[in-house]
Coordinates of N, CA and C in Angstrom, one line a residue:
X301 N 0.8 -1.2 0.0 CA 0.0 0.0 0.0 C 0.9 1.2 0.0
X302 N 0.6 2.2 -0.9 CA 1.3 3.4 -0.9 C 0.9 4.4 0.2
X303 N 1.9 5.2 0.6 CA 1.7 6.1 1.7 C 1.1 7.4 1.0
X304 N -0.1 7.8 1.5 CA -0.7 9.0 0.9 C -0.4 10.3 1.6
X305 N 0.2 10.2 2.9 CA 0.5 11.4 3.7 C 1.9 11.8 3.5
X306 N 2.2 13.1 3.4 CA 3.6 13.5 3.3 C 4.4 13.3 4.6
X307 N 5.6 13.1 4.5 CA 6.5 12.8 5.7 C 7.4 13.9 5.9
X308 N 7.7 14.2 7.2 CA 8.5 15.3 7.5 C 10.0 15.0 7.1
X309 N 10.7 16.1 6.9 CA 12.1 16.0 6.5 C 12.9 15.3 7.7
X310 N 13.7 14.3 7.4 CA 14.4 13.5 8.4 C 13.7 12.2 8.7
X311 N 12.5 12.0 8.3 CA 11.8 10.8 8.6 C 12.3 9.6 7.8
X312 N 12.5 8.5 8.4 CA 12.9 7.3 7.7 C 11.6 6.6 7.1
X313 N 11.7 6.3 5.8 CA 10.6 5.7 5.2 C 11.0 4.5 4.3
X314 N 10.1 3.6 4.0 CA 10.3 2.5 3.1 C 9.9 3.0 1.7
X315 N 10.8 2.9 0.7 CA 10.5 3.4 -0.6 C 10.7 2.2 -1.6
X316 N 10.1 2.3 -2.8 CA 10.3 1.4 -3.9 C 11.5 1.8 -4.6
X317 N 12.7 1.1 -4.4 CA 13.9 1.4 -5.0 C 13.9 0.8 -6.4
X318 N 15.0 1.0 -7.1 CA 15.2 0.5 -8.5 C 15.2 -1.0 -8.5
X319 N 15.6 -1.6 -7.5 CA 15.7 -3.1 -7.4 C 14.8 -3.7 -6.5
X320 N 14.1 -2.9 -5.6 CA 13.2 -3.5 -4.7 C 13.0 -2.5 -3.5
X321 N 12.3 -2.9 -2.4 CA 12.0 -2.0 -1.3 C 13.3 -1.7 -0.6
X322 N 13.5 -0.4 -0.2 CA 14.6 0.0 0.6 C 14.2 1.0 1.6
X323 N 15.0 1.3 2.6 CA 14.8 2.3 3.6 C 15.5 3.5 3.2
X324 N 14.9 4.7 3.3 CA 15.5 5.9 2.9 C 15.1 7.0 3.9
X325 N 15.8 8.2 3.8 CA 15.5 9.3 4.6 C 14.9 10.4 3.8
X326 N 13.8 11.0 4.3 CA 13.2 12.2 3.5 C 14.1 13.4 3.7
X327 N 14.5 14.0 2.5 CA 15.4 15.1 2.5 C 14.6 16.4 2.1
X328 N 13.4 16.3 1.6 CA 12.7 17.5 1.2 C 11.4 17.1 0.5
X329 N 10.6 18.0 0.2 CA 9.4 17.8 -0.6 C 9.7 17.4 -2.0
X330 N 8.9 16.5 -2.5 CA 9.1 16.0 -3.9 C 8.6 17.2 -4.8
X331 N 9.4 17.4 -5.9 CA 9.1 18.5 -6.8 C 8.0 18.1 -7.7
X332 N 7.9 16.8 -8.0 CA 6.8 16.3 -8.8 C 6.3 15.0 -8.2
X333 N 5.0 14.7 -8.2 CA 4.5 13.4 -7.6 C 5.0 12.2 -8.4
X334 N 5.4 11.1 -7.7 CA 5.8 9.9 -8.3 C 4.7 9.1 -8.8
X335 N 4.9 8.5 -10.0 CA 3.9 7.6 -10.5 C 3.9 6.3 -9.7
X336 N 2.7 5.7 -9.6 CA 2.6 4.4 -9.0 C 3.5 3.4 -9.6
X337 N 4.2 2.6 -8.8 CA 5.1 1.6 -9.3 C 6.5 2.1 -9.7
X338 N 6.7 3.4 -9.8 CA 7.9 4.0 -10.2 C 8.9 4.0 -9.0
X339 N 10.2 3.8 -9.2 CA 11.1 3.8 -8.1 C 11.1 5.1 -7.4
X340 N 11.3 5.2 -6.1 CA 11.2 6.4 -5.4 C 9.9 6.6 -4.7
X341 N 8.9 5.8 -5.0 CA 7.6 6.0 -4.4 C 7.7 5.5 -3.0
X342 N 7.1 6.4 -2.1 CA 7.1 6.1 -0.6 C 6.0 5.0 -0.4
X343 N 6.4 3.9 0.2 CA 5.4 2.9 0.5 C 4.8 3.0 1.9
X344 N 5.6 3.4 2.9 CA 5.1 3.6 4.2 C 6.2 4.2 5.1
X345 N 5.9 4.7 6.2 CA 6.9 5.1 7.2 C 7.6 3.9 7.7
X346 N 8.9 4.0 7.9 CA 9.7 2.8 8.4 C 9.4 2.6 9.9
X347 N 9.0 1.4 10.2 CA 8.7 1.0 11.6 C 10.0 0.5 12.3
X348 N 10.0 0.2 13.5 CA 11.1 -0.4 14.3 C 11.6 -1.6 13.6
X349 N 10.7 -2.5 13.2 CA 11.2 -3.8 12.6 C 11.9 -3.5 11.2
X350 N 11.4 -2.5 10.5 CA 12.0 -2.2 9.2 C 13.5 -1.7 9.4
X351 N 13.6 -0.8 10.4 CA 14.9 -0.2 10.7 C 15.9 -1.2 11.2
X352 N 15.4 -2.1 12.1 CA 16.3 -3.1 12.7 C 16.8 -4.0 11.5
X353 N 15.8 -4.4 10.7 CA 16.2 -5.3 9.6 C 17.1 -4.6 8.6
X354 N 16.9 -3.4 8.3 CA 17.7 -2.6 7.4 C 19.2 -2.5 7.9
X355 N 19.3 -2.2 9.2 CA 20.6 -2.1 9.8 C 21.3 -3.4 9.8
X356 N 20.6 -4.5 10.0 CA 21.2 -5.9 10.0 C 21.7 -6.2 8.6
X357 N 20.9 -5.9 7.6 CA 21.2 -6.1 6.2 C 22.4 -5.3 5.8
X358 N 22.5 -4.1 6.3 CA 23.7 -3.2 6.0 C 25.0 -3.8 6.5
X359 N 24.9 -4.3 7.8 CA 26.1 -4.9 8.4 C 26.4 -6.2 7.6
X360 N 25.4 -7.0 7.3 CA 25.7 -8.2 6.5 C 26.3 -7.9 5.1
X361 N 25.9 -6.8 4.5 CA 26.4 -6.4 3.2 C 27.9 -6.0 3.4
X362 N 28.2 -5.2 4.5 CA 29.6 -4.8 4.7 C 30.5 -6.0 4.9
X363 N 30.0 -7.0 5.7 CA 30.8 -8.2 5.9 C 31.1 -8.9 4.6
X364 N 30.0 -9.0 3.7 CA 30.2 -9.7 2.5 C 31.1 -9.0 1.5
X365 N 31.1 -7.6 1.6 CA 32.0 -6.8 0.8 C 33.4 -7.2 1.0
X366 N 33.8 -7.2 2.3 CA 35.2 -7.5 2.6 C 35.5 -9.0 2.3
X367 N 34.5 -9.9 2.4 CA 34.8 -11.3 2.1 C 35.1 -11.4 0.6
X368 N 34.2 -10.7 -0.2 CA 34.4 -10.8 -1.7 C 35.7 -10.1 -2.1
X369 N 36.1 -9.1 -1.5 CA 37.4 -8.4 -1.8 C 38.5 -9.4 -1.5
X370 N 38.4 -10.1 -0.4 CA 39.5 -11.1 -0.1 C 39.5 -12.2 -1.1
X371 N 38.3 -12.7 -1.5 CA 38.3 -13.8 -2.5 C 38.8 -13.3 -3.9
X372 N 38.5 -12.1 -4.2 CA 39.0 -11.6 -5.5 C 40.5 -11.5 -5.5
X373 N 41.1 -11.1 -4.4 CA 42.5 -11.0 -4.3 C 43.1 -12.4 -4.4
X374 N 42.5 -13.4 -3.8 CA 43.0 -14.7 -3.8 C 43.0 -15.3 -5.2
X375 N 42.0 -14.9 -6.0 CA 41.9 -15.4 -7.4 C 42.6 -14.4 -8.4
X376 N 43.1 -13.4 -7.9 CA 43.8 -12.4 -8.7 C 42.9 -11.8 -9.8
X377 N 41.7 -11.5 -9.3 CA 40.7 -10.9 -10.2 C 40.9 -9.4 -10.3
X378 N 41.1 -8.8 -11.4 CA 41.3 -7.4 -11.5 C 40.0 -6.6 -11.3
X379 N 39.5 -6.6 -10.1 CA 38.2 -5.9 -9.9 C 38.2 -5.3 -8.5
X380 N 37.4 -4.2 -8.4 CA 37.2 -3.6 -7.1 C 35.8 -3.7 -6.7
X381 N 35.6 -4.4 -5.5 CA 34.2 -4.5 -5.0 C 33.9 -3.2 -4.3
X382 N 32.9 -2.5 -4.8 CA 32.6 -1.2 -4.2 C 31.5 -1.3 -3.1
X383 N 30.5 -2.0 -3.3 CA 29.4 -2.1 -2.3 C 28.6 -3.4 -2.5
X384 N 28.1 -3.9 -1.4 CA 27.2 -5.1 -1.5 C 25.9 -4.6 -0.8
X385 N 24.8 -4.6 -1.5 CA 23.5 -4.0 -1.0 C 22.4 -5.0 -1.1
X386 N 21.6 -5.1 -0.1 CA 20.4 -6.0 -0.1 C 19.2 -5.1 -0.2
X387 N 18.1 -5.7 -0.8 CA 16.8 -5.0 -0.7 C 16.2 -5.4 0.6
X388 N 15.2 -4.6 1.1 CA 14.7 -4.8 2.4 C 14.1 -6.2 2.6
X389 N 13.5 -6.8 1.5 CA 12.9 -8.1 1.7 C 14.0 -9.2 1.5
X390 N 15.2 -8.8 1.3 CA 16.4 -9.7 1.1 C 16.2 -10.7 -0.1
X391 N 15.4 -10.3 -1.1 CA 15.2 -11.1 -2.2 C 16.3 -10.9 -3.3
X392 N 17.1 -9.8 -3.1 CA 18.1 -9.5 -4.1 C 19.3 -8.9 -3.4
X393 N 20.5 -9.3 -3.8 CA 21.7 -8.6 -3.3 C 22.5 -8.2 -4.5
X394 N 22.8 -6.9 -4.5 CA 23.5 -6.3 -5.7 C 25.0 -6.1 -5.3
X395 N 25.9 -6.6 -6.2 CA 27.3 -6.5 -6.0 C 27.8 -5.4 -7.0
X396 N 28.1 -4.2 -6.5 CA 28.6 -3.1 -7.3 C 30.1 -3.2 -7.4
X397 N 30.6 -3.1 -8.6 CA 32.1 -3.3 -8.8 C 32.6 -2.4 -9.9
X398 N 33.9 -2.2 -10.0 CA 34.5 -1.5 -11.1 C 35.7 -2.3 -11.6
X399 N 35.9 -2.3 -12.9 CA 37.0 -3.0 -13.5 C 37.4 -2.3 -14.8
X400 N 38.6 -2.4 -15.1 CA 39.1 -1.8 -16.3 C 38.6 -2.4 -17.6
X401 N 38.5 -3.7 -17.6 CA 38.0 -4.5 -18.7 C 36.8 -5.4 -18.3
X402 N 36.1 -5.9 -19.3 CA 35.1 -6.9 -19.0 C 35.6 -8.1 -18.3
X403 N 34.9 -8.5 -17.2 CA 35.4 -9.6 -16.4 C 34.3 -10.5 -16.0
X404 N 34.6 -11.8 -15.8 CA 33.7 -12.8 -15.4 C 33.8 -13.0 -13.9
X405 N 32.7 -12.7 -13.2 CA 32.7 -12.8 -11.7 C 31.8 -13.9 -11.2
X406 N 31.4 -14.8 -12.0 CA 30.6 -15.9 -11.6 C 31.2 -16.7 -10.5
X407 N 32.5 -16.8 -10.4 CA 33.1 -17.6 -9.3 C 32.9 -17.0 -7.9
X408 N 32.5 -15.7 -7.9 CA 32.2 -15.2 -6.6 C 30.8 -15.5 -6.0
X409 N 30.0 -16.0 -6.9 CA 28.6 -16.3 -6.4 C 28.7 -17.5 -5.5
X410 N 29.5 -18.5 -5.7 CA 29.7 -19.6 -4.8 C 30.0 -19.1 -3.4
X411 N 30.8 -18.1 -3.3 CA 31.2 -17.6 -2.0 C 30.1 -16.9 -1.2
X412 N 29.0 -16.6 -2.0 CA 27.9 -16.0 -1.3 C 26.8 -17.0 -0.8
X413 N 26.8 -18.1 -1.4 CA 25.8 -19.1 -1.2 C 25.7 -19.6 0.3
X414 N 26.9 -19.5 0.9 CA 26.9 -20.0 2.3 C 26.4 -18.9 3.3
X415 N 26.1 -17.7 2.7 CA 25.7 -16.6 3.6 C 24.3 -16.0 3.3
X416 N 23.8 -16.2 2.1 CA 22.5 -15.7 1.7 C 21.9 -16.5 0.6
X417 N 20.6 -16.5 0.6 CA 19.9 -17.2 -0.5 C 19.3 -16.2 -1.5
X418 N 19.7 -14.9 -1.3 CA 19.2 -13.9 -2.2 C 19.7 -14.0 -3.6
X419 N 18.9 -13.6 -4.6 CA 19.4 -13.6 -6.0 C 20.5 -12.6 -6.1
X420 N 21.5 -13.0 -6.8 CA 22.7 -12.1 -7.0 C 22.7 -11.3 -8.3
X421 N 23.0 -10.0 -8.2 CA 23.0 -9.2 -9.3 C 24.4 -8.4 -9.3
X422 N 25.1 -8.5 -10.4 CA 26.4 -7.7 -10.5 C 26.1 -6.5 -11.3
X423 N 26.6 -5.4 -10.8 CA 26.4 -4.1 -11.5 C 27.7 -3.3 -11.6
X424 N 28.2 -3.1 -12.8 CA 29.4 -2.3 -13.0 C 29.1 -0.8 -12.8
X425 N 29.9 -0.1 -12.1 CA 29.7 1.3 -11.8 C 30.9 2.1 -12.2
X426 N 30.7 3.4 -12.5 CA 31.7 4.3 -12.9 C 32.2 5.1 -11.7
X427 N 33.1 6.1 -12.0 CA 33.6 6.9 -10.9 C 32.6 7.7 -10.1
X428 N 31.6 8.2 -10.8 CA 30.6 9.0 -10.2 C 29.7 8.1 -9.2
X429 N 29.4 6.9 -9.7 CA 28.6 6.0 -8.9 C 29.4 5.6 -7.6
X430 N 30.7 5.4 -7.8 CA 31.5 5.0 -6.7 C 31.5 6.1 -5.6
X431 N 31.7 7.4 -6.0 CA 31.6 8.5 -5.1 C 30.3 8.6 -4.4
X432 N 29.2 8.3 -5.1 CA 27.9 8.3 -4.6 C 27.7 7.3 -3.5
X433 N 28.2 6.1 -3.7 CA 28.1 5.0 -2.7 C 29.0 5.2 -1.5
X434 N 30.2 5.6 -1.8 CA 31.2 5.7 -0.7 C 31.0 6.9 0.2
X435 N 30.6 8.0 -0.5 CA 30.4 9.3 0.2 C 31.7 10.0 0.4
X436 N 31.7 11.3 -0.1 CA 32.9 12.1 0.1 C 32.5 13.6 0.3
X437 N 33.5 14.4 0.6 CA 33.3 15.8 0.7 C 33.6 16.5 -0.6
X438 N 32.8 17.5 -1.0 CA 33.1 18.2 -2.2 C 34.0 19.4 -1.9
X439 N 34.3 20.2 -3.0 CA 35.2 21.3 -2.8 C 34.6 22.4 -1.9
X440 N 33.3 22.4 -1.8 CA 32.5 23.4 -1.0 C 32.6 23.0 0.5
X441 N 33.1 21.8 0.8 CA 33.2 21.4 2.2 C 32.0 20.7 2.7
X442 N 31.0 20.5 1.8 CA 29.8 19.8 2.2 C 29.8 18.4 1.6
X443 N 28.9 17.5 2.0 CA 28.8 16.2 1.4 C 28.5 16.3 0.0
X444 N 29.2 15.5 -0.8 CA 29.0 15.6 -2.3 C 27.6 15.4 -2.7
X445 N 27.2 16.1 -3.7 CA 25.8 16.1 -4.2 C 25.2 14.7 -4.5
X446 N 26.1 13.9 -5.1 CA 25.6 12.6 -5.5 C 25.2 11.7 -4.3
X447 N 25.8 11.9 -3.2 CA 25.5 11.1 -2.0 C 24.4 11.8 -1.2
X448 N 24.1 13.1 -1.5 CA 23.2 13.8 -0.7 C 21.8 13.8 -1.3
X449 N 21.6 14.3 -2.5 CA 20.3 14.4 -3.1 C 20.1 14.0 -4.5
X450 N 21.2 13.9 -5.3 CA 21.0 13.6 -6.7 C 20.5 12.2 -6.9
X451 N 19.5 12.1 -7.7 CA 19.0 10.7 -8.0 C 19.5 10.2 -9.4
X452 N 19.9 11.1 -10.3 CA 20.4 10.7 -11.6 C 21.5 11.7 -11.9
X453 N 22.4 11.2 -12.8 CA 23.6 12.1 -13.2 C 23.3 12.7 -14.5
X454 N 23.1 14.0 -14.5 CA 22.9 14.8 -15.8 C 24.3 15.0 -16.5
X455 N 24.3 15.1 -17.8 CA 25.5 15.3 -18.5 C 26.1 16.7 -18.1
X456 N 27.5 16.7 -18.0 CA 28.2 17.9 -17.6 C 29.3 18.1 -18.6
X457 N 29.5 19.2 -19.2 CA 30.5 19.4 -20.2 C 31.4 20.6 -19.9
X458 N 32.6 20.6 -20.5 CA 33.6 21.7 -20.2 C 33.0 23.0 -20.7
X459 N 32.1 23.0 -21.7 CA 31.5 24.2 -22.2 C 30.7 24.9 -21.1
X460 N 30.2 24.2 -20.1 CA 29.5 24.9 -19.0 C 30.5 25.7 -18.2
X461 N 31.7 25.2 -18.0 CA 32.7 26.0 -17.3 C 33.1 27.2 -18.0
X462 N 33.2 27.1 -19.4 CA 33.6 28.2 -20.2 C 32.5 29.3 -20.1
X463 N 31.2 28.9 -20.2 CA 30.1 29.8 -20.2 C 30.0 30.6 -18.9
X464 N 30.5 29.9 -17.8 CA 30.5 30.6 -16.5 C 31.8 31.3 -16.2
X465 N 32.7 31.4 -17.2 CA 33.9 32.2 -17.1 C 34.8 31.7 -16.0
X466 N 34.8 30.4 -15.8 CA 35.7 29.7 -14.8 C 37.0 29.4 -15.4
X467 N 38.1 29.4 -14.6 CA 39.4 29.0 -15.2 C 39.4 27.5 -15.5
X468 N 39.9 27.1 -16.6 CA 39.8 25.7 -17.1 C 41.0 24.9 -16.4
X469 N 40.9 24.9 -15.1 CA 41.9 24.1 -14.3 C 41.2 22.8 -13.9
X470 N 41.7 21.7 -14.4 CA 41.1 20.4 -14.1 C 40.9 20.1 -12.6
X471 N 41.9 20.5 -11.8 CA 41.8 20.2 -10.4 C 40.7 21.0 -9.7
X472 N 40.4 22.2 -10.2 CA 39.3 22.9 -9.6 C 37.9 22.6 -10.2
X473 N 37.9 22.0 -11.4 CA 36.6 21.7 -12.0 C 36.2 20.3 -11.8
X474 N 37.1 19.5 -11.2 CA 36.7 18.1 -11.0 C 36.3 17.8 -9.5
X475 N 35.4 16.9 -9.4 CA 34.9 16.5 -8.1 C 35.8 15.3 -7.5
X476 N 35.4 14.8 -6.4 CA 36.2 13.7 -5.8 C 36.3 12.5 -6.7
X477 N 35.3 12.3 -7.6 CA 35.2 11.2 -8.5 C 36.2 11.3 -9.6
X478 N 36.8 12.5 -9.8 CA 37.7 12.8 -10.9 C 37.0 13.3 -12.2
X479 N 35.7 13.4 -12.1 CA 34.9 13.9 -13.3 C 34.5 15.3 -13.0
X480 N 34.0 16.0 -14.1 CA 33.5 17.4 -13.9 C 32.5 17.5 -12.8
X481 N 32.5 18.6 -12.1 CA 31.6 18.8 -11.0 C 30.2 18.8 -11.5
X482 N 29.3 18.1 -10.8 CA 27.9 18.1 -11.1 C 27.3 19.4 -11.0
X483 N 27.8 20.3 -10.0 CA 27.2 21.6 -9.8 C 27.4 22.6 -10.9
X484 N 28.2 22.2 -11.9 CA 28.4 23.1 -13.0 C 27.1 23.3 -13.8
X485 N 26.2 22.3 -13.7 CA 25.0 22.4 -14.5 C 23.9 23.2 -13.8
X486 N 24.0 23.4 -12.5 CA 22.9 24.0 -11.7 C 22.5 25.3 -12.2
X487 N 23.4 26.2 -12.5 CA 23.1 27.6 -12.9 C 23.4 27.9 -14.4
X488 N 23.7 26.8 -15.2 CA 24.1 27.0 -16.5 C 23.1 27.8 -17.4
X489 N 21.8 27.4 -17.2 CA 20.8 28.1 -18.0 C 20.7 29.6 -17.7
X490 N 20.9 30.0 -16.4 CA 20.9 31.4 -16.1 C 22.1 32.1 -16.7
X491 N 23.2 31.4 -16.7 CA 24.4 32.1 -17.3 C 24.2 32.3 -18.8
X492 N 23.6 31.3 -19.5 CA 23.3 31.5 -20.9 C 22.4 32.7 -21.1
X493 N 21.4 32.9 -20.3 CA 20.5 34.1 -20.4 C 21.3 35.4 -20.2
X494 N 22.1 35.4 -19.2 CA 22.9 36.6 -18.9 C 23.9 36.9 -20.0
X495 N 24.5 35.8 -20.6 CA 25.5 36.0 -21.7 C 24.8 36.6 -22.9
X496 N 23.5 36.3 -23.1 CA 22.8 36.8 -24.2 C 22.7 38.3 -24.3
X497 N 23.0 39.0 -23.2 CA 22.9 40.5 -23.2 C 24.3 41.1 -23.3
X498 N 25.3 40.2 -23.4 CA 26.7 40.7 -23.5 C 27.3 40.5 -24.9
X499 N 28.2 41.4 -25.3 CA 28.9 41.2 -26.6 C 29.8 40.0 -26.5
X500 N 30.2 39.5 -27.6 CA 31.1 38.3 -27.6 C 32.5 38.8 -27.2
X501 N 33.2 37.8 -26.6 CA 34.6 38.1 -26.3 C 35.3 38.3 -27.7
X502 N 36.2 39.3 -27.7 CA 37.0 39.7 -28.8 C 36.2 40.6 -29.8
X503 N 35.0 40.9 -29.4 CA 34.2 41.8 -30.3 C 34.8 43.2 -30.1
X504 N 34.7 44.0 -31.2 CA 35.2 45.4 -31.1 C 34.0 46.3 -30.8
X505 N 34.2 47.1 -29.7 CA 33.1 47.9 -29.2 C 33.6 49.3 -28.9
X506 N 32.6 50.3 -28.7 CA 32.9 51.6 -28.3 C 32.1 52.0 -27.1
X507 N 32.7 52.7 -26.1 CA 31.9 53.1 -24.9 C 31.3 54.4 -25.2
X508 N 29.9 54.5 -25.1 CA 29.2 55.7 -25.4 C 29.5 56.9 -24.6
X509 N 29.9 56.6 -23.3 CA 30.2 57.7 -22.4 C 31.6 58.4 -22.7
X510 N 32.6 57.6 -22.8 CA 34.0 58.1 -23.0 C 34.4 58.2 -24.4
X511 N 33.7 57.4 -25.3 CA 34.1 57.4 -26.7 C 35.2 56.4 -27.0
X512 N 35.8 55.8 -25.9 CA 36.9 54.9 -26.1 C 36.4 53.6 -26.8
X513 N 37.3 53.2 -27.8 CA 36.9 52.0 -28.5 C 38.0 50.9 -28.3
X514 N 37.7 49.7 -28.4 CA 38.7 48.6 -28.2 C 38.0 47.2 -28.4
X515 N 38.7 46.3 -27.8 CA 38.3 44.9 -27.9 C 37.9 44.3 -26.6
X516 N 36.8 43.6 -26.6 CA 36.3 42.9 -25.3 C 37.2 41.8 -25.0
X517 N 37.8 41.8 -23.8 CA 38.7 40.8 -23.3 C 38.2 39.8 -22.3
X518 N 37.1 40.3 -21.6 CA 36.6 39.4 -20.5 C 35.1 39.7 -20.3
X519 N 34.3 38.7 -20.0 CA 32.9 38.9 -19.7 C 32.6 38.7 -18.2
X520 N 31.7 39.5 -17.7 CA 31.3 39.3 -16.3 C 29.8 39.2 -16.3
X521 N 29.2 38.0 -16.6 CA 27.7 37.9 -16.7 C 26.9 38.3 -15.5
X522 N 27.5 38.0 -14.3 CA 26.7 38.3 -13.1 C 26.5 39.8 -12.8
X523 N 27.5 40.6 -13.2 CA 27.4 42.0 -13.0 C 27.0 42.7 -14.3
X524 N 26.9 42.0 -15.4 CA 26.5 42.7 -16.6 C 27.6 43.6 -17.2
X525 N 28.8 43.4 -16.8 CA 29.9 44.2 -17.3 C 30.9 43.4 -18.1
X526 N 31.8 44.2 -18.8 CA 32.8 43.5 -19.6 C 34.1 44.3 -19.5
X527 N 35.2 43.7 -19.7 CA 36.5 44.4 -19.7 C 36.8 44.7 -21.2
X528 N 37.2 45.9 -21.4 CA 37.6 46.4 -22.8 C 39.0 46.8 -22.8
X529 N 39.8 46.3 -23.7 CA 41.2 46.8 -23.9 C 41.1 47.8 -25.0
X530 N 41.3 49.0 -24.7 CA 41.1 50.1 -25.6 C 42.3 50.2 -26.6
X531 N 42.1 51.0 -27.6 CA 43.1 51.2 -28.6 C 44.3 52.0 -28.1
X532 N 44.1 52.7 -26.9 CA 45.1 53.5 -26.3 C 45.9 52.7 -25.3
X533 N 45.5 51.4 -25.2 CA 46.3 50.5 -24.3 C 45.7 50.5 -22.8
X534 N 44.5 51.0 -22.6 CA 43.9 51.0 -21.3 C 42.9 49.9 -21.2
X535 N 42.7 49.5 -19.9 CA 41.8 48.4 -19.6 C 40.6 49.0 -18.9
X536 N 39.4 48.9 -19.5 CA 38.2 49.5 -18.9 C 37.2 48.4 -18.5
X537 N 36.6 48.6 -17.3 CA 35.5 47.7 -16.9 C 34.2 48.5 -17.0
X538 N 33.4 48.2 -17.9 CA 32.2 49.0 -18.2 C 30.9 48.2 -18.3
X539 N 29.8 48.8 -18.0 CA 28.5 48.0 -18.2 C 28.3 47.8 -19.7
X540 N 27.8 46.6 -20.0 CA 27.5 46.2 -21.4 C 26.5 47.1 -22.0
X541 N 25.6 47.6 -21.2 CA 24.5 48.5 -21.7 C 25.0 49.8 -22.3
X542 N 26.3 50.2 -21.9 CA 26.8 51.5 -22.3 C 27.7 51.3 -23.6
X543 N 27.7 50.1 -24.1 CA 28.6 49.8 -25.3 C 27.8 49.8 -26.6
X544 N 28.4 50.1 -27.6 CA 27.8 49.9 -28.9 C 28.8 49.1 -29.8
X545 N 28.3 48.2 -30.6 CA 29.2 47.4 -31.4 C 29.7 48.2 -32.6
X546 N 31.0 48.0 -32.9 CA 31.5 48.5 -34.1 C 31.1 47.7 -35.3
X547 N 31.1 48.2 -36.5 CA 30.5 47.5 -37.7 C 31.0 46.1 -37.9
X548 N 32.3 45.9 -37.5 CA 32.9 44.5 -37.8 C 32.7 43.6 -36.6
X549 N 31.9 44.0 -35.6 CA 31.7 43.2 -34.4 C 30.8 42.0 -34.8
X550 N 31.1 40.8 -34.2 CA 30.2 39.6 -34.5 C 28.8 39.9 -34.0
X551 N 27.8 39.4 -34.8 CA 26.4 39.5 -34.4 C 25.9 38.3 -33.8
X552 N 24.7 38.4 -33.1 CA 24.0 37.3 -32.5 C 24.2 37.2 -31.0
X553 N 23.3 36.5 -30.4 CA 23.2 36.4 -29.0 C 23.1 35.0 -28.5
X554 N 23.5 34.8 -27.3 CA 23.3 33.5 -26.7 C 24.5 32.5 -26.8
X555 N 25.6 33.0 -27.5 CA 26.8 32.1 -27.6 C 28.0 33.0 -27.4
X556 N 28.0 33.7 -26.3 CA 29.0 34.7 -26.1 C 30.3 34.2 -25.4
X557 N 30.3 33.0 -24.8 CA 31.5 32.5 -24.1 C 32.6 32.2 -25.1
X558 N 33.8 32.2 -24.6 CA 34.9 31.9 -25.4 C 34.8 30.4 -25.9
X559 N 35.0 30.2 -27.2 CA 35.0 28.8 -27.7 C 36.2 28.0 -27.3

C-alpha cells in the first residue's frame, strides 16, 4: 500500500527502489509526484522492525563486501568490489564493482551461497557512482551532491565551465570522483541568459560615455559588465549596456562565451 500522507524531513521511510524495497530518509518535498510503481515511491513510514532489519542487512552487506574483496585478491581478479547491498525483503543482493575491462565474476557467487539465498546481481559502476556510494566531501566542504540528493547524473561538459567564465583548471573543475563537478549544470541556463545580453569576447566595441573603442577581453555575466582593452592601451571595466558594437563586431546572442 502506498503512503498518501507527506512525511517530515528527516523521517525514515520505506521506498520502492530501483531493485526493490529500501529504507530511505526524507530530505525534502518532492518536486513532482511519483507515478505508482515507479522507483522512489514512498510505500510507508519505516517502523522499528524495518529499521532493525535494514541495519542488520547493511552490516551483512559490509561483511560480504570484505569477504568478496579477499576472495577476489586470492583469485587475482582485476576488480574492485565497491558495495554489497540488499533489498529490504532480502530477495536480491547487488554487488557493485568497477573493473578496467570486461570480467567474469561468476566464481564469486559460490562464496555468497553460504551466507545468503538472495538472488545475486552484479552491477558495473563508474567513478561517479563510486563516489555516490562511498560518500565524500566536495570542494565546497559539504557532502558531495551525488551522496546527498542527486537521483540521476545529468551530462556535464567543459562548455558549462567556459560559459561561467571559470578557469579551465582540471583540479578545480573536478569532483572527488575525478569527473567534472555536477554543480556546473545547476546555474548554466541562467548564465546563458545573462550572456545573451553581453557582446562576444574579442568583439570590437565603443563606450558611449567616454568614446573609447577597443576589444572585449573578458565577460562578467553576473554584473553585466565587460573588460575592454582600448586602442590607447587602457583596460576599462564598463557596463555592457553602455557599449555599442563597431561595424565589424560579430552579431548574434546566446553564444558569447569563449569557444
